[in-house]
CSV table of C-alpha atoms in Angstrom, one decimal:
chain,number,residue,atom,x,y,z
A,247,UNK,CA,31.4,21.8,-8.2
A,248,UNK,CA,28.5,24.0,-7.1
A,249,UNK,CA,29.1,24.9,-3.5
A,250,UNK,CA,26.4,26.3,-1.4
A,251,UNK,CA,26.7,29.8,0.0
A,252,UNK,CA,27.6,30.1,3.6
A,253,UNK,CA,24.3,31.7,4.5
A,254,UNK,CA,21.1,30.6,2.9
A,255,UNK,CA,17.4,30.5,3.9
A,256,UNK,CA,15.4,27.3,4.2
A,257,UNK,CA,14.3,25.8,1.0
A,258,UNK,CA,10.6,25.7,0.0
A,259,UNK,CA,9.5,22.2,-0.5
A,260,UNK,CA,6.3,20.5,-1.6
A,261,UNK,CA,5.0,17.0,-1.1
A,262,UNK,CA,2.1,14.9,0.1
A,263,UNK,CA,1.4,14.3,3.8
A,264,UNK,CA,-0.9,12.5,6.1
A,265,UNK,CA,-2.6,14.8,8.7
A,266,UNK,CA,-4.2,12.2,10.9
A,267,UNK,CA,-4.6,8.4,11.5
A,268,UNK,CA,-7.0,8.1,8.6
A,269,UNK,CA,-3.8,7.8,6.6
A,270,UNK,CA,-5.2,9.9,3.8
A,271,UNK,CA,-2.4,11.9,2.1
A,272,UNK,CA,-2.9,15.3,0.4
A,273,UNK,CA,-0.7,18.1,-0.9
A,274,UNK,CA,1.5,19.8,1.7
A,275,UNK,CA,3.9,22.8,1.7
A,276,UNK,CA,6.9,22.8,4.0
A,277,UNK,CA,10.5,23.7,4.3
A,278,UNK,CA,13.8,21.9,4.0
A,279,UNK,CA,16.9,23.3,5.8
A,280,UNK,CA,19.4,25.2,3.8
A,281,UNK,CA,22.3,23.2,2.3
A,282,UNK,CA,24.9,22.9,5.1
A,283,UNK,CA,28.6,22.4,4.8
A,284,UNK,CA,28.3,18.6,4.8
A,285,UNK,CA,24.9,18.4,3.1
A,286,UNK,CA,23.8,17.1,-0.3
A,287,UNK,CA,20.6,18.5,-1.8
A,288,UNK,CA,19.0,16.6,-4.6
A,289,UNK,CA,15.9,16.7,-6.8
A,290,UNK,CA,13.8,13.7,-6.0
A,291,UNK,CA,12.8,11.7,-9.1
A,292,UNK,CA,11.3,8.5,-7.6
A,293,UNK,CA,10.3,7.2,-4.2
A,294,UNK,CA,9.2,3.7,-3.3
A,295,UNK,CA,6.2,3.0,-1.1
A,296,UNK,CA,7.2,0.7,1.8
A,297,UNK,CA,4.9,-1.3,4.0
A,298,UNK,CA,6.3,0.9,6.8
A,299,UNK,CA,4.8,3.9,5.2
A,300,UNK,CA,1.4,2.3,5.5
A,301,UNK,CA,1.9,1.5,9.2
A,302,UNK,CA,3.2,5.0,9.8
A,303,UNK,CA,0.5,7.1,8.1
A,304,UNK,CA,-2.2,5.2,10.1
A,305,UNK,CA,-0.2,5.4,13.3
A,306,UNK,CA,-0.4,1.6,13.7
A,307,UNK,CA,2.9,1.5,15.6
A,308,UNK,CA,1.8,4.3,17.9
A,309,UNK,CA,4.8,6.6,17.1
A,310,UNK,CA,3.5,8.8,14.4
A,311,UNK,CA,3.5,12.6,14.6
A,312,UNK,CA,1.5,14.6,12.1
A,313,UNK,CA,1.7,16.0,9.5
A,314,UNK,CA,3.8,13.1,8.2
A,315,UNK,CA,5.5,13.1,4.8
A,316,UNK,CA,6.4,9.4,4.3
A,317,UNK,CA,9.0,7.8,2.0
A,318,UNK,CA,12.4,6.3,2.7
A,319,UNK,CA,13.2,4.7,-0.7
A,320,UNK,CA,14.3,8.0,-2.3
A,321,UNK,CA,16.4,8.5,-5.4
A,322,UNK,CA,17.2,11.6,-7.5
A,323,UNK,CA,19.9,13.8,-8.9
A,324,UNK,CA,22.2,16.2,-6.9
A,325,UNK,CA,21.5,19.9,-7.4
A,326,UNK,CA,23.8,21.4,-4.7
A,327,UNK,CA,26.5,20.3,-2.3
A,328,UNK,CA,28.0,21.9,0.8
A,329,UNK,CA,31.5,23.3,0.9
A,330,UNK,CA,32.8,20.3,2.9
A,331,UNK,CA,31.2,17.6,0.7
A,332,UNK,CA,33.8,15.5,-1.1
A,333,UNK,CA,32.0,12.4,-2.3
A,334,UNK,CA,29.3,13.9,-4.5
A,335,UNK,CA,28.9,16.6,-7.1
A,336,UNK,CA,26.1,18.2,-8.9
A,337,UNK,CA,24.5,15.8,-11.4
A,338,UNK,CA,25.3,12.6,-9.5
A,339,UNK,CA,22.6,10.0,-9.1
A,340,UNK,CA,22.0,9.4,-5.4
A,341,UNK,CA,19.6,8.0,-2.9
A,342,UNK,CA,18.6,8.2,0.7
A,343,UNK,CA,17.1,5.2,2.6
A,344,UNK,CA,15.7,4.8,6.1
A,345,UNK,CA,18.2,6.9,8.0
A,346,UNK,CA,19.3,10.6,7.9
A,347,UNK,CA,21.2,10.8,11.1
A,348,UNK,CA,22.9,9.0,14.0
A,349,UNK,CA,25.2,10.0,16.9
A,350,UNK,CA,28.3,8.9,14.9
A,351,UNK,CA,30.2,8.2,18.1
A,352,UNK,CA,28.7,5.1,19.8
A,353,UNK,CA,30.1,1.6,19.4
A,354,UNK,CA,27.5,0.7,16.6
A,355,UNK,CA,28.3,3.9,14.7
A,356,UNK,CA,32.0,3.2,15.0
A,357,UNK,CA,31.3,-0.2,13.4
A,358,UNK,CA,29.3,1.2,10.5
A,359,UNK,CA,26.1,0.0,12.1
A,360,UNK,CA,24.3,3.4,12.3
A,361,UNK,CA,21.0,1.5,11.9
A,362,UNK,CA,21.5,0.2,15.5
A,363,UNK,CA,22.6,3.5,17.0
A,364,UNK,CA,20.3,4.4,19.9
A,365,UNK,CA,20.1,7.9,18.6
A,366,UNK,CA,19.6,7.1,14.9
A,367,UNK,CA,17.3,9.5,13.1
A,368,UNK,CA,14.7,8.1,10.7
A,369,UNK,CA,14.2,9.7,7.3
A,370,UNK,CA,10.7,10.8,8.2
A,371,UNK,CA,8.6,11.3,11.3
A,372,UNK,CA,11.6,11.8,13.6
A,373,UNK,CA,13.3,14.8,15.2
A,374,UNK,CA,16.6,15.9,13.5
A,375,UNK,CA,19.6,17.3,15.3
A,376,UNK,CA,18.4,20.9,14.9
A,377,UNK,CA,15.0,20.0,16.5
A,378,UNK,CA,13.0,20.0,13.2
A,379,UNK,CA,10.8,17.2,12.0
A,380,UNK,CA,12.2,15.0,9.3
A,381,UNK,CA,10.1,14.7,6.1
A,382,UNK,CA,10.4,11.8,3.7
A,383,UNK,CA,10.5,11.3,-0.1
A,384,UNK,CA,6.9,11.9,-1.1
A,385,UNK,CA,8.2,15.4,-1.9
A,386,UNK,CA,10.2,17.3,-4.5
A,387,UNK,CA,13.6,17.9,-2.9
A,388,UNK,CA,15.8,16.3,-0.2
A,389,UNK,CA,18.6,17.7,1.9
A,390,UNK,CA,20.8,15.1,3.8
A,391,UNK,CA,24.1,14.8,5.4
A,392,UNK,CA,26.7,13.4,2.9
A,393,UNK,CA,27.3,10.4,5.2
A,394,UNK,CA,23.7,9.2,4.8
A,395,UNK,CA,23.6,9.6,1.0
A,396,UNK,CA,24.1,6.5,-1.3
A,397,UNK,CA,25.6,6.7,-4.7
A,398,UNK,CA,23.5,5.0,-7.4
A,399,UNK,CA,25.5,3.3,-10.1
A,400,UNK,CA,24.7,4.4,-13.7
A,401,UNK,CA,23.5,1.0,-14.8
A,402,UNK,CA,21.0,0.7,-12.0
A,403,UNK,CA,17.6,2.1,-13.1
A,404,UNK,CA,16.5,4.8,-10.7
A,405,UNK,CA,12.8,3.8,-10.5
A,406,UNK,CA,13.4,0.0,-9.9
A,407,UNK,CA,16.5,0.7,-7.8
A,408,UNK,CA,14.7,2.9,-5.3
A,409,UNK,CA,13.1,0.1,-3.3
A,410,UNK,CA,16.4,-1.5,-2.7
A,411,UNK,CA,17.3,1.3,-0.3
A,412,UNK,CA,14.8,-0.3,2.2
A,413,UNK,CA,13.6,-3.7,0.9
A,414,UNK,CA,17.0,-4.5,-0.6
A,415,UNK,CA,19.2,-3.8,2.5
A,416,UNK,CA,16.6,-5.4,4.8
A,417,UNK,CA,17.2,-8.8,3.2
A,418,UNK,CA,20.8,-8.4,2.1
A,419,UNK,CA,22.1,-7.6,5.6
A,420,UNK,CA,20.8,-10.7,7.3
A,421,UNK,CA,21.9,-13.0,4.5
A,422,UNK,CA,25.4,-11.7,5.0
A,423,UNK,CA,25.5,-11.4,8.8
A,424,UNK,CA,24.0,-14.8,9.5
A,425,UNK,CA,26.2,-16.5,6.9
A,426,UNK,CA,23.3,-17.5,4.7
A,427,UNK,CA,25.1,-16.1,1.6
A,428,UNK,CA,27.3,-19.1,1.0
A,429,UNK,CA,26.9,-20.9,-2.4
A,430,UNK,CA,25.2,-24.3,-2.0
A,431,UNK,CA,23.3,-23.4,1.2
A,432,UNK,CA,19.5,-24.0,1.2
A,433,UNK,CA,17.5,-21.0,2.4
A,434,UNK,CA,13.8,-20.4,2.7
A,435,UNK,CA,12.1,-17.1,2.1
A,436,UNK,CA,8.7,-16.6,3.8
A,437,UNK,CA,6.4,-14.3,2.0
A,438,UNK,CA,6.6,-13.2,-1.6
A,439,UNK,CA,6.0,-9.4,-1.4
A,440,UNK,CA,8.4,-6.4,-1.6
A,441,UNK,CA,10.9,-7.9,0.8
A,442,UNK,CA,10.5,-11.5,-0.2
A,443,UNK,CA,11.0,-11.0,-3.9
A,444,UNK,CA,14.1,-9.0,-3.2
A,445,UNK,CA,15.4,-11.8,-0.9
A,446,UNK,CA,15.0,-14.3,-3.7
A,447,UNK,CA,16.9,-12.2,-6.1
A,448,UNK,CA,19.8,-11.4,-3.8
A,449,UNK,CA,20.1,-15.0,-2.5
A,450,UNK,CA,20.1,-16.5,-6.0
A,451,UNK,CA,22.9,-14.0,-7.0
A,452,UNK,CA,24.9,-15.3,-4.1
A,453,UNK,CA,24.6,-18.8,-5.3
A,454,UNK,CA,22.1,-20.0,-2.7
A,455,UNK,CA,19.4,-22.6,-3.3
A,456,UNK,CA,16.0,-21.0,-2.5
A,457,UNK,CA,12.6,-22.3,-1.4
A,458,UNK,CA,9.8,-19.8,-1.3
A,459,UNK,CA,7.3,-20.4,1.5
A,460,UNK,CA,3.9,-18.8,1.0
A,461,UNK,CA,0.2,-19.1,2.0
A,462,UNK,CA,-0.7,-18.5,-1.6
A,463,UNK,CA,-0.5,-21.5,-4.0
A,464,UNK,CA,-1.1,-19.1,-6.9
A,465,UNK,CA,2.4,-17.6,-6.4
A,466,UNK,CA,4.2,-20.8,-7.3
A,467,UNK,CA,4.6,-20.1,-11.0
A,468,UNK,CA,5.7,-16.5,-10.2
A,469,UNK,CA,8.3,-17.8,-7.7
A,470,UNK,CA,9.7,-20.6,-9.8
A,471,UNK,CA,9.5,-19.2,-13.4
A,472,UNK,CA,9.8,-15.5,-13.0
A,473,UNK,CA,12.0,-15.1,-9.9
A,474,UNK,CA,14.1,-18.3,-10.3
A,475,UNK,CA,13.4,-19.9,-6.9
A,476,UNK,CA,14.3,-23.6,-6.8
A,477,UNK,CA,11.2,-24.8,-5.0
A,478,UNK,CA,7.9,-23.7,-3.5
A,479,UNK,CA,6.1,-24.7,-0.3
A,480,UNK,CA,2.5,-23.8,0.6
A,481,UNK,CA,2.8,-23.1,4.3
A,482,UNK,CA,-0.7,-24.3,5.1
A,483,UNK,CA,-0.3,-27.7,3.3
A,484,UNK,CA,0.7,-30.1,6.0
A,485,UNK,CA,1.9,-32.7,3.5
A,486,UNK,CA,4.3,-30.3,1.8
A,487,UNK,CA,5.6,-29.1,5.2
A,488,UNK,CA,6.1,-32.6,6.5
A,489,UNK,CA,8.0,-33.6,3.4
A,490,UNK,CA,10.4,-30.6,3.8
A,491,UNK,CA,11.1,-30.9,7.5
A,492,UNK,CA,14.8,-30.4,8.4
A,493,UNK,CA,15.9,-29.4,4.9
A,494,UNK,CA,16.7,-25.7,5.3
A,495,UNK,CA,20.0,-24.1,6.6
A,496,UNK,CA,18.2,-20.8,7.2
A,497,UNK,CA,15.0,-18.9,6.7
A,498,UNK,CA,14.4,-15.2,6.0
A,499,UNK,CA,10.9,-14.4,7.3
A,500,UNK,CA,9.5,-11.3,5.6
A,501,UNK,CA,5.9,-11.5,6.7
A,502,UNK,CA,4.6,-8.5,8.6
A,503,UNK,CA,1.3,-10.2,9.7
A,504,UNK,CA,0.8,-12.5,12.7
A,505,UNK,CA,1.7,-16.1,11.6
A,506,UNK,CA,2.8,-19.3,13.3
A,507,UNK,CA,6.5,-19.9,13.7
A,508,UNK,CA,6.4,-23.6,14.7
A,509,UNK,CA,6.1,-24.9,11.1
A,510,UNK,CA,9.0,-22.7,10.0
A,511,UNK,CA,11.3,-23.9,12.9
A,512,UNK,CA,10.5,-27.5,11.8
A,513,UNK,CA,11.8,-26.8,8.3
A,514,UNK,CA,15.2,-25.9,9.7
A,515,UNK,CA,18.1,-28.4,9.9
A,516,UNK,CA,19.8,-28.7,13.3
A,517,UNK,CA,21.7,-25.4,14.0
A,518,UNK,CA,19.4,-23.7,11.4
A,519,UNK,CA,18.5,-20.0,11.7
A,520,UNK,CA,15.1,-18.4,11.5
A,521,UNK,CA,15.7,-14.7,10.8
A,522,UNK,CA,12.8,-12.2,11.2
A,523,UNK,CA,12.7,-9.1,9.1
A,524,UNK,CA,9.0,-8.4,9.0
A,525,UNK,CA,7.4,-6.4,11.7
A,526,UNK,CA,4.0,-7.7,12.8
A,527,UNK,CA,1.9,-5.4,14.9
A,528,UNK,CA,1.3,-8.0,17.6
A,529,UNK,CA,3.7,-10.4,19.4
A,530,UNK,CA,4.2,-13.9,17.8
A,531,UNK,CA,4.2,-17.1,19.8
A,532,UNK,CA,7.6,-18.7,20.0
A,533,UNK,CA,7.7,-22.4,20.9
A,534,UNK,CA,10.9,-23.1,22.8
A,535,UNK,CA,11.3,-26.9,22.7
A,536,UNK,CA,11.8,-27.2,18.9
A,537,UNK,CA,14.6,-24.6,19.3
A,538,UNK,CA,16.3,-26.5,22.1
A,539,UNK,CA,16.1,-29.8,20.4
A,540,UNK,CA,17.9,-28.6,17.2
A,541,UNK,CA,20.1,-25.9,18.7
A,542,UNK,CA,18.3,-23.6,16.4
A,543,UNK,CA,18.4,-19.8,16.4
A,544,UNK,CA,15.6,-17.2,16.0
A,545,UNK,CA,17.2,-13.9,15.2
A,546,UNK,CA,16.3,-10.5,13.8
A,547,UNK,CA,17.7,-7.8,11.5
A,548,UNK,CA,16.8,-4.2,10.8
A,549,UNK,CA,17.9,-2.6,7.5
A,550,UNK,CA,21.7,-2.0,7.5
A,551,UNK,CA,24.4,0.6,8.0
A,552,UNK,CA,25.4,3.1,5.4
A,553,UNK,CA,28.6,1.2,4.3
A,554,UNK,CA,26.7,-2.0,3.9
A,555,UNK,CA,23.8,-0.2,2.1
A,556,UNK,CA,26.3,1.1,-0.5
A,557,UNK,CA,27.8,-2.4,-0.8
A,558,UNK,CA,24.3,-3.8,-1.4
A,559,UNK,CA,23.5,-1.2,-4.1
A,560,UNK,CA,26.8,-1.9,-5.8
A,561,UNK,CA,26.2,-5.7,-5.6
A,562,UNK,CA,22.7,-5.1,-7.1
A,563,UNK,CA,24.1,-3.1,-10.0
A,564,UNK,CA,26.8,-5.8,-10.7
A,565,UNK,CA,24.3,-8.6,-10.7
A,566,UNK,CA,21.4,-6.7,-12.5
A,567,UNK,CA,19.2,-6.9,-9.4
A,568,UNK,CA,16.3,-4.4,-9.2
A,569,UNK,CA,12.8,-4.5,-7.7
A,570,UNK,CA,9.8,-5.5,-9.7
A,571,UNK,CA,7.7,-2.3,-9.6
A,572,UNK,CA,4.5,-0.6,-10.6
A,573,UNK,CA,5.2,3.1,-11.3
A,574,UNK,CA,2.4,5.5,-10.2
A,575,UNK,CA,1.7,9.2,-10.3
A,576,UNK,CA,1.6,11.0,-6.9
A,577,UNK,CA,-2.2,11.5,-7.0
A,578,UNK,CA,-2.7,7.7,-7.1
A,579,UNK,CA,-0.9,7.3,-3.7
A,580,UNK,CA,-4.0,6.9,-1.6
A,581,UNK,CA,-5.4,4.2,-3.9
A,582,UNK,CA,-1.9,2.5,-3.8
A,583,UNK,CA,-2.1,2.5,0.0
A,584,UNK,CA,-5.5,0.7,-0.2
A,585,UNK,CA,-4.1,-1.8,-2.6
A,586,UNK,CA,-1.0,-2.3,-0.4
A,587,UNK,CA,-3.3,-3.3,2.5
A,588,UNK,CA,-4.6,-6.1,0.3
A,589,UNK,CA,-1.1,-7.0,-1.0
A,590,UNK,CA,-2.3,-6.1,-4.4
A,591,UNK,CA,1.0,-5.0,-5.9
A,592,UNK,CA,3.8,-6.9,-7.7
A,593,UNK,CA,5.9,-6.1,-5.8
A,594,UNK,CA,6.6,-2.5,-5.0
A,595,UNK,CA,4.8,0.8,-5.9
A,596,UNK,CA,7.2,3.5,-6.9
A,597,UNK,CA,6.0,7.1,-7.2
A,598,UNK,CA,7.1,9.0,-10.2
A,599,UNK,CA,7.9,12.2,-8.3
A,600,UNK,CA,9.8,14.0,-11.0
A,601,UNK,CA,7.1,13.8,-13.6
A,602,UNK,CA,3.9,14.0,-11.5
A,603,UNK,CA,4.4,15.9,-8.3
A,604,UNK,CA,4.4,19.4,-9.9
A,605,UNK,CA,1.5,18.5,-12.1
A,606,UNK,CA,-0.6,17.5,-9.1
A,607,UNK,CA,0.2,20.8,-7.3
């Protein structure tokens, strides 16, 4: 096992960054910290483009600091490990998702829910324990604490497995937590994008009956024939919605645009659960009477802890679940962002970092 020396200088790194709210990304030189005792350093091979990246590069959530190197669906191969690292060795296939730090001592951290830690540290655009800015996966190397590194099983393709580190855990965790993973239940999935198509795949593997709910009638064939959904509803078709009232045990709502909740609440059986995992920029209207009259629940969920993320990746490998992707070179990233605004991707862009980042430099 290649152990890092006790004293080492910061590592030179290269990636693509946004400099301002125009969101345009361009080449960027920066530094990663030296491999610490508990750190894993890996060469990045692929990084997925998440809708969050689009919001962040344009500062649409009002929390961006520039320069910003996005990317939290990061996979690659270990090149170095610290002297206190015991779970990984050089040559292992690994990934890092949305988090690179947490306090490790609060109630949530103690329950393997680092994602809800008040002091959790995002993979990019945040401040790390040492005061430095975190930079994401649109770059050549990554250094992360062993606790926040995920092992990627050999039978899970790295490129199509990368988006699971965000999109996968974002839908897997609520399916499990809210008890919507039981065979025979009937669950709706709103939106058939990066999150939605992953939700369909995981739920089907759990034995759940799935109805895809979309504003786009032209996605019906894709949902039923390619992804294996059991039924399809056009959310703007009042006839279809009326016919399906009170039929769903739960709904995973992946839509990140403003949309009406009343029709969705109506689709739920009594005691049904509407779980929000998309993040619209503006508040949604929540009608209360339909919730009272059916003892229904509107809940939320945000990614997952590290233990559950590893569980999700292992489940995906066992059931041959991966994202449907379009692999792109790094110098196409700005065009990909423009297409993402228009939902013109099926269903996740993945940057081929290993083969194209150096060429673009």
